Amino acid sequence: MTIYPLKFNPILKERLWGGTKLGDIFDKPIENDITGESWEISTVKGDISVVSNGELSGKSLQDLIDTNAEEVLGKSVVSRFGKEFPILIKFIDAKQDLSIQLHPNDELAKKRHNSFGKTEMWYIMDADEGADLIVGFNKDVTKEEYQKSIENDKLLDLLNYEKVKEGDTFFINTGKIHAIGAGVVLAEIQQTSDVTYRVFDFNRKDKDGNLRELHTEMALDAMDYTKKDDFKVAYDTTTDTVNEMVDCPYFKTNYINLTKNLKQDISSRDSFTIYMCVSGEAIVANEFGEATVKKGETVLVSANSKSIELKSKRATLLEVTI
């Protein structure tokens, strides 16, 4: 099957902590002032991406995978994940602090939820002055110390805060307590999973006046209680080349800063390729066609592509493969 670079209709998510920047900055068609997420590429049940460009417009990504799995995903991806798209791609606007949470690993998620775990990475696209993230603990703690801090409403005293600016990148492995802070807009790449253990939500109430559910007990056996400085990603920003950012078992992400056209031979890749445009505008082309992406847009190139050409005089892209 000849599959040109595919764009999808954004799946917009209303969130208690969301704002308007997905519309203000990226021109997403938001309908309210608490839009927190734009799911760019998804096959999560009930939130399956639909093609928005070209002759395949209106087709769902899952339909394309079901009928052309190896061509879309790659043989190696199908051997690992079957006909499931293994990652979920999002843009997130945090007008308020997100809840403090963590995600279980594959083993625990499979046992409890028949799901994958949730390893993820964040690339900061915009941040208000003074904005920060919570990533991990500020010291080693015991399970008992952690439980006591929850009981006494002192959890915040144990957490590590990181000031952020555009371009900062964080890798969030399973078990690590974390939260996105107010004033941050970011690109998120994660395993296909919606399993989250919320442990503290600043005692906020939803629109109906109810406190949101916490997962205090479930989090205890999923959490890493040690202080680790393994989350900040250092990467090269050399122009017009592919710079490695993250290489983990679930996804690989590269940073590409374009000032001219860049052609890549991907005949041996055996994986789909995703481009998230985090600044500027570019044309993504394979042998079957092309698509234009601007800041805040995403494109999927099928695994049966032999080459990719990125055409731009000014753009920054995150390249994601398996």
XYZ file of N, CA and C in Angstrom, residues 10 22 43 52 60 76 87 96 107 121 123 125 129 163 167-168 199-203 205-206 249 261 268 279 311 320:
87
model
N -6.937 16.549 15.579
C -6.589 16.507 17.001
C -7.785 16.072 17.839
N -3.466 25.873 23.721
C -3.472 24.978 22.565
C -4.143 25.645 21.370
N -4.494 5.378 19.343
C -5.454 4.290 19.111
C -6.029 3.808 20.436
N -6.717 13.339 8.429
C -7.306 14.628 8.038
C -6.829 15.129 6.684
N -9.727 5.823 9.905
C -9.114 5.811 11.228
C -7.752 5.133 11.157
N 8.895 -5.474 12.758
C 9.415 -5.637 14.118
C 8.438 -5.096 15.152
N 2.495 3.781 20.919
C 2.727 5.027 21.635
C 1.570 6.000 21.432
N -3.075 25.326 35.185
C -2.874 25.086 36.617
C -1.964 23.874 36.786
N 4.735 -4.803 34.082
C 4.329 -5.998 34.822
C 3.127 -5.711 35.722
N 8.096 10.902 27.955
C 9.056 12.000 27.929
C 8.335 13.297 27.618
N 8.938 17.402 26.254
C 9.759 18.452 25.647
C 9.035 19.771 25.887
N 7.793 23.289 25.347
C 7.610 24.162 24.189
C 7.382 25.617 24.583
N 7.418 32.548 33.074
C 8.555 32.797 33.956
C 8.293 32.173 35.327
N 12.871 24.093 37.719
C 12.495 25.224 36.875
C 12.721 24.844 35.415
N 12.735 24.015 25.369
C 13.807 23.116 24.959
C 14.222 22.118 26.011
N 13.898 22.385 27.286
C 14.219 21.410 28.333
C 13.441 20.115 28.071
N -1.922 10.741 43.408
C -1.697 10.633 44.849
C -1.997 11.927 45.602
N -2.005 13.065 44.888
C -2.355 14.332 45.545
C -2.844 15.309 44.484
N -3.925 16.019 44.787
C -4.511 16.925 43.787
C -4.811 18.298 44.384
N -4.029 18.696 45.376
C -4.138 20.035 45.964
C -5.542 20.314 46.506
N -6.258 19.227 46.820
C -7.607 19.315 47.391
C -8.580 20.097 46.496
N -11.540 20.662 43.643
C -12.829 20.045 43.319
C -13.133 20.230 41.840
N -13.835 19.244 41.269
C -14.210 19.338 39.858
C -15.402 20.272 39.689
N 13.309 1.246 25.569
C 12.657 0.109 24.911
C 11.319 0.435 24.254
N 17.100 21.678 3.691
C 16.475 20.380 3.484
C 17.385 19.248 3.961
N 16.097 0.646 6.175
C 16.369 -0.412 7.152
C 15.718 -0.145 8.506
N 8.706 23.972 16.446
C 8.859 25.374 16.050
C 8.968 25.446 14.534
N 11.821 19.246 4.363
C 12.092 20.459 3.598
C 11.726 21.681 4.433
N 10.232 10.575 16.147
C 9.931 9.480 17.076
C 9.777 8.177 16.294
